[in-house]
Coordinates of C-alpha atoms and ligand atoms in Angstrom, one line a residue:
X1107 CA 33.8 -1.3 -1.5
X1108 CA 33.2 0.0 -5.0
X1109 CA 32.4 -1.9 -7.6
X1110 CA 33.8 -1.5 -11.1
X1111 CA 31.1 -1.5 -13.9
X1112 CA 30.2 -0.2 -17.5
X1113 CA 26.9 -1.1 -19.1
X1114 CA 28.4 -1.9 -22.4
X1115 CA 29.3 -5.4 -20.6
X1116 CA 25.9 -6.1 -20.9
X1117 CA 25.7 -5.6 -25.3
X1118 CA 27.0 -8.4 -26.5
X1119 CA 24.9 -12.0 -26.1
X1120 CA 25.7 -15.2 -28.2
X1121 CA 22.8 -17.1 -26.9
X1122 CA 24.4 -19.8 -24.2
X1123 CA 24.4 -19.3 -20.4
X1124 CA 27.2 -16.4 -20.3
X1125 CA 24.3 -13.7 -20.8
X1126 CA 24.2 -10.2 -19.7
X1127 CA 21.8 -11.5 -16.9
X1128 CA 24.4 -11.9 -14.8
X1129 CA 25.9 -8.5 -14.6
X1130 CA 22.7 -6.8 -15.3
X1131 CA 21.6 -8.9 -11.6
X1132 CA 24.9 -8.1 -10.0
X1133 CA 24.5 -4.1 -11.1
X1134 CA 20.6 -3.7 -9.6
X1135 CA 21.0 -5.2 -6.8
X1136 CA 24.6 -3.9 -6.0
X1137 CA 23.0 -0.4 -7.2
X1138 CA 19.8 -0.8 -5.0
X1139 CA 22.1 -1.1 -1.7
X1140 CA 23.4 2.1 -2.2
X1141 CA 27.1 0.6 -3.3
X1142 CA 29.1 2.9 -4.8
X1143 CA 29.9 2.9 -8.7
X1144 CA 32.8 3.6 -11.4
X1145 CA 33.4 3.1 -14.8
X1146 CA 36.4 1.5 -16.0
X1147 CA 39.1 2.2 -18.6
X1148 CA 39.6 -0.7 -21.4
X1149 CA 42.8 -2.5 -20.9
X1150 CA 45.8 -1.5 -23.6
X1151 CA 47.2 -4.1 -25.7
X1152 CA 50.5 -3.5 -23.6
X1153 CA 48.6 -4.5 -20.5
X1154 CA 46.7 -7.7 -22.0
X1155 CA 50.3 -8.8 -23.3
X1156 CA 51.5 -8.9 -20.1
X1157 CA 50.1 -12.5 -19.7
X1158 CA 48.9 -13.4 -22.8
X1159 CA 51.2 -13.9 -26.2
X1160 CA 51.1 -11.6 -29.3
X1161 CA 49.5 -14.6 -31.4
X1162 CA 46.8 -14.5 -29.2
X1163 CA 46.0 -11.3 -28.6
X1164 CA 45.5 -10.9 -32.9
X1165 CA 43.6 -13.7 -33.1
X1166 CA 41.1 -12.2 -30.0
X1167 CA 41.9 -8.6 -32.0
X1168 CA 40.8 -10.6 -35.6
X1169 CA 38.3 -13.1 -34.4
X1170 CA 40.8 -15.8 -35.7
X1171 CA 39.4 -18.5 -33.9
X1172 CA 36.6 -21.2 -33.2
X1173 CA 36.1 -22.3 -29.9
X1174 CA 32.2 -23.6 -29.5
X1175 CA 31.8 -22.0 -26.0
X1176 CA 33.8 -18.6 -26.8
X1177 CA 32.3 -17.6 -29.9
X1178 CA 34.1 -14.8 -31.7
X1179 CA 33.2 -10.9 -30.0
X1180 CA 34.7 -7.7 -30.7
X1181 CA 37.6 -7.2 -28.8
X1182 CA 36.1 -4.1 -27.4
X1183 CA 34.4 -6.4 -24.6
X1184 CA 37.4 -8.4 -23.1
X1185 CA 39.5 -5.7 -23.5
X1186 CA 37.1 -3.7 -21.0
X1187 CA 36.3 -6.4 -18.7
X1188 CA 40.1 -6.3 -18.3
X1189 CA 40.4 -2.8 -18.0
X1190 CA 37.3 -3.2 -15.1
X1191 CA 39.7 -5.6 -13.0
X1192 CA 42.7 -3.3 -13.6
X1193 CA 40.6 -0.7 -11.8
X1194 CA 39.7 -3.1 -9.4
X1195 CA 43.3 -4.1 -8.3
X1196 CA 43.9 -0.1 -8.5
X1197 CA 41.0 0.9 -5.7
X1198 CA 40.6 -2.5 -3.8
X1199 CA 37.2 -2.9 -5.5
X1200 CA 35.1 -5.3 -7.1
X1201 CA 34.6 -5.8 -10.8
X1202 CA 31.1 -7.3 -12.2
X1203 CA 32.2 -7.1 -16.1
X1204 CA 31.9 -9.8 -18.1
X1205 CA 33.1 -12.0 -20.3
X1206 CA 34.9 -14.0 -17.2
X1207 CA 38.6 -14.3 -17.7
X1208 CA 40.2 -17.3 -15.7
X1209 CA 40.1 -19.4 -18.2
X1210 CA 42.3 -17.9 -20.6
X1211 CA 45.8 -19.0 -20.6
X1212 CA 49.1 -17.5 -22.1
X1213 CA 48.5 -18.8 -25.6
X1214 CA 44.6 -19.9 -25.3
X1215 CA 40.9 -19.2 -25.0
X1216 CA 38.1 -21.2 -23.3
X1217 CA 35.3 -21.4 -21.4
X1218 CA 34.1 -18.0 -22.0
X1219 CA 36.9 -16.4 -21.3
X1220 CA 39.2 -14.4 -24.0
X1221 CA 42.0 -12.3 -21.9
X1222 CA 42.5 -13.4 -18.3
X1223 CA 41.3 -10.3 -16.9
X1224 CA 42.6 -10.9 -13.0
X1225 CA 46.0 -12.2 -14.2
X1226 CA 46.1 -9.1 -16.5
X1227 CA 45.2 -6.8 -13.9
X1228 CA 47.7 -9.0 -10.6
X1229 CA 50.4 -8.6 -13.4
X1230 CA 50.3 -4.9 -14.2
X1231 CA 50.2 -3.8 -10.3
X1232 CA 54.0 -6.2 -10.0
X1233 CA 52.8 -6.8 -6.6
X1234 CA 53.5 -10.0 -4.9
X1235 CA 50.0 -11.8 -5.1
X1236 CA 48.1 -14.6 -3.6
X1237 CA 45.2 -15.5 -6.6
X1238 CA 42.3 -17.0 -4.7
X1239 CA 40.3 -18.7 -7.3
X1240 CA 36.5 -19.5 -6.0
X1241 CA 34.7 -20.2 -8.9
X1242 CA 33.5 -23.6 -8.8
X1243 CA 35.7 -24.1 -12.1
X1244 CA 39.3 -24.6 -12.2
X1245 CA 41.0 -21.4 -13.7
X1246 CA 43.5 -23.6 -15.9
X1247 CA 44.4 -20.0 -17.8
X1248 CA 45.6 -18.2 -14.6
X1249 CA 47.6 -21.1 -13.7
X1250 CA 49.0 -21.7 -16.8
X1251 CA 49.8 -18.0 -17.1
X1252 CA 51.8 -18.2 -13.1
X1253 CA 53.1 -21.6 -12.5
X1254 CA 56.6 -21.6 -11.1
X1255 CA 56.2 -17.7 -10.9
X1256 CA 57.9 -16.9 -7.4
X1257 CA 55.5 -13.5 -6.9
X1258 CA 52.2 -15.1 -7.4
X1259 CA 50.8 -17.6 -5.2
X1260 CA 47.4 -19.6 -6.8
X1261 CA 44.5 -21.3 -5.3
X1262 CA 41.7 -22.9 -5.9
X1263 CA 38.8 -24.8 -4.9
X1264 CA 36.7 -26.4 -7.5
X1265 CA 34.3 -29.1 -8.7
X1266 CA 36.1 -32.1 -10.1
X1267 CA 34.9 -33.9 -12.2
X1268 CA 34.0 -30.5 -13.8
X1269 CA 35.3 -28.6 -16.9
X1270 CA 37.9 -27.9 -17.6
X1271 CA 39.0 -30.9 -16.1
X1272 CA 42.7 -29.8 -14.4
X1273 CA 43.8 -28.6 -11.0
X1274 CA 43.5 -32.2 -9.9
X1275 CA 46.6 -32.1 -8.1
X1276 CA 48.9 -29.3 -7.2
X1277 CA 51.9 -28.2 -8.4
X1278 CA 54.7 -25.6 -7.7
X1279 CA 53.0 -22.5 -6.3
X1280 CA 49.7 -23.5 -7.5
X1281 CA 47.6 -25.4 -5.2
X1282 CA 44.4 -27.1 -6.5
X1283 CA 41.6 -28.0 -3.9
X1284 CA 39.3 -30.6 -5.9
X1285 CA 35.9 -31.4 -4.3
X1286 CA 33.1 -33.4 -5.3
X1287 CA 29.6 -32.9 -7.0
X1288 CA 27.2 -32.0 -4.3
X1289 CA 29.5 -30.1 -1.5
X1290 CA 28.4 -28.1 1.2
X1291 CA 28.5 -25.3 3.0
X1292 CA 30.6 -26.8 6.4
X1293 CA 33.0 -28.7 3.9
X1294 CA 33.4 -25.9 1.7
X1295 CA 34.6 -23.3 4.5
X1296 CA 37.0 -26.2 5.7
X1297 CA 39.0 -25.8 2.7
X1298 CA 38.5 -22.5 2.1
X1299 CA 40.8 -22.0 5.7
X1300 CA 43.3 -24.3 4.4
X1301 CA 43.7 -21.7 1.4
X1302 CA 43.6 -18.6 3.8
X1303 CA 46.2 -20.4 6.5
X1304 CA 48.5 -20.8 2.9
X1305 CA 47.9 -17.2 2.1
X1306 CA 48.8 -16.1 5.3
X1307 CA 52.0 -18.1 5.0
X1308 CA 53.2 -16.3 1.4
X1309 CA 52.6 -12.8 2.8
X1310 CA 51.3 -11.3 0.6
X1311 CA 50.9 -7.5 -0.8
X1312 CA 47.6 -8.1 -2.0
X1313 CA 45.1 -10.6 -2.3
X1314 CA 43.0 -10.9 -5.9
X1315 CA 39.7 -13.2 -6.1
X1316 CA 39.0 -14.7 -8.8
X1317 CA 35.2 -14.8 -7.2
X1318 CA 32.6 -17.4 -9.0
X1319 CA 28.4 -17.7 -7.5
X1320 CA 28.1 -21.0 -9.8
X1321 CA 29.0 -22.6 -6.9
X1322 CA 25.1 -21.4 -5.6
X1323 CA 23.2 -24.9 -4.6
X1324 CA 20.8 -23.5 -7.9
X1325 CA 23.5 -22.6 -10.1
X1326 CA 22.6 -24.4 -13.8
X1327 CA 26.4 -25.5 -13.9
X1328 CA 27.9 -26.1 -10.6
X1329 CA 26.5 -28.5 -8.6
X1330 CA 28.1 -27.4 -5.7
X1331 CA 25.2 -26.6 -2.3
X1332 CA 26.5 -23.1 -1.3
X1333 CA 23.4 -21.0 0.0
X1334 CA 23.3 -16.9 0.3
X1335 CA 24.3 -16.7 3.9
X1336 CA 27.6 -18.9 2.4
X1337 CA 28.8 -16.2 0.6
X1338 CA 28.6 -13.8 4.0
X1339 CA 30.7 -16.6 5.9
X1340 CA 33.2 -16.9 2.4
X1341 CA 33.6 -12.6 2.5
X1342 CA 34.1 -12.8 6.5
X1343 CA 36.7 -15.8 6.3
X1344 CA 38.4 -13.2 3.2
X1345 CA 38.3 -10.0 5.6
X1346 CA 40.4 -11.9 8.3
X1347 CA 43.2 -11.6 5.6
X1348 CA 45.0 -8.3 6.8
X1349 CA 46.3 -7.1 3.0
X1350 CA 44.5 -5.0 0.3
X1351 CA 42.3 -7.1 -1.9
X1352 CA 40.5 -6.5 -4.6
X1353 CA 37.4 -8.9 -6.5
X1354 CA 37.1 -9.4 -10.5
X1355 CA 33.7 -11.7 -11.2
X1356 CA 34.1 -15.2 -13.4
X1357 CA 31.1 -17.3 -13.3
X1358 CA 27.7 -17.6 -11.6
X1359 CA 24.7 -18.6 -13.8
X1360 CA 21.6 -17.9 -11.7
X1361 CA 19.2 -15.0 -11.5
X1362 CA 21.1 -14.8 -7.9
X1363 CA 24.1 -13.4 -8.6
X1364 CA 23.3 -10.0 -7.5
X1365 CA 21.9 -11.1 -4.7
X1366 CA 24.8 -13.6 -3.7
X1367 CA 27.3 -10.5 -4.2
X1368 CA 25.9 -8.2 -2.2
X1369 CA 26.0 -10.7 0.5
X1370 CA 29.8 -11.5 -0.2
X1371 CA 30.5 -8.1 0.5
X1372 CA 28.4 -7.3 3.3
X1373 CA 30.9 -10.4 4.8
X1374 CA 33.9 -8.4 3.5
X1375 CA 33.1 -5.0 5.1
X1376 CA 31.5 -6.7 8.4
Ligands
LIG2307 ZN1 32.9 -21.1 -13.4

């Protein structure tokens, strides 16, 4: 697999958890196994208005907004990070930009995220798509950016309670997979079959991951119990999915990110 990166992801830092650390983890070790590398193209504004509304893309382009978690950043960054799962989507690879995307909606910002990067990048290929969302947050921006769409199936398993506080239930094509503080690894891999057997179902053309490590049992968010060998059983339960797939990072706030990638892939590629 190769893994979609640019160093200028790492420039910007506004001083809370969503540092360059993680990247920076995810490119050594990634780099130290020998993994191969590319650089990615920014997004156009054509491609980030694919999902996202014109307001919002001037007020990202403008810094016309206040949002304590999502400070204001050049526009350079998301635009990149979207343009690194673009690339992703385009070679079946793995992107490990930041800032994180699934929490941006059609006509909002949050959580980090300023352009929903794997919506952007599912939306531009017009494939039919089964979103697999396993961060331990709820990606409210990717949902509200697909519900009802009849190309795009959604899932997700995340922490509840837990920001953002949705995906309680599910709804349409979106289903929502809601698990308490303090789940493990057996439990965890239980659901995550009930999302594969439902993405077998939809048939898809290709499968994107919306892939999160801050569900890592020594995350400083999630408080989810998932160890390193997890994330080998997570990419081998993902392999079994016969249908080109492609990975775009979101959250994971531990000096293990790296570390926990490199193992989701050596799952992946057996
Ligand atoms: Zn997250």
């Amino acid at each position: 697999m190769k893994i979609v990166f640019d160093s200028t992801c790492l420039e910007y830092s506004k001083g809370h958890v969503e540092g360059p650390y993680r990247s920076e983890s995810a490119f050594e070790q990634l780099k130290e196994s020998g993994l191969h590398f590319i650089k990615p193209k920014p997004a156009a504004e054509k491609d980030v208005l694919l999902v996202h509304t014109k307001d919002h893309f001037e007020r990202v382009k403008f810094g016309k907004y206040w949002e304590e978690e999502t400070p204001v950043i050049d526009i350079k960054y998301p635009l990149l990070s979207a343009g690194a799962a673009i690339n992703a989507a385009e070679i079946g690879g793995f992107s490990i930009c930041r800032p994180p995307g699934h929490h941006a909606g059609r006509h909002f910002l949050g959580g980090f995220c300023y352009f929903n990067s794997i919506a952007i990048a599912v939306a531009k290929t017009g494939k039919k798509t089964a979103i697999l969302d396993i961060d331990i947050h709820h990606g409210n921006g990717t949902q509200d950016i697909f519900l009802g769409s009849k190309d795009v199936l959604y899932l997700s398993i995340h922490e509840s309670p837990q920001y953002p506080g949705t995906g309680l239930v599910s709804e349409k094509n979106c289903f929502n997979f809601p698990l308490p503080s303090g789940t493990k690894e057996d439990t965890y891999l239980k659901y995550l079959q009930k999302c594969i057997q439902e993405i077998s179902k939809f048939k898809p053309e290709m499968l994107a991951v919306s892939i999160g490590f801050d569900t890592y049992c020594q995350d400083s968010i999630g408080n989810f119990l998932l160890k390193e060998e997890s994330y080998k059983k997570i990419g081998e339960a993902i392999s079994k999915l016969n249908t080109p797939k492609f990975f775009a990072l979101e959250g994971g706030y531990s000096e293990e990110v790296g570390k926990l990638a490199l193992a989701l892939i050596t799952g992946v590629e057996g």
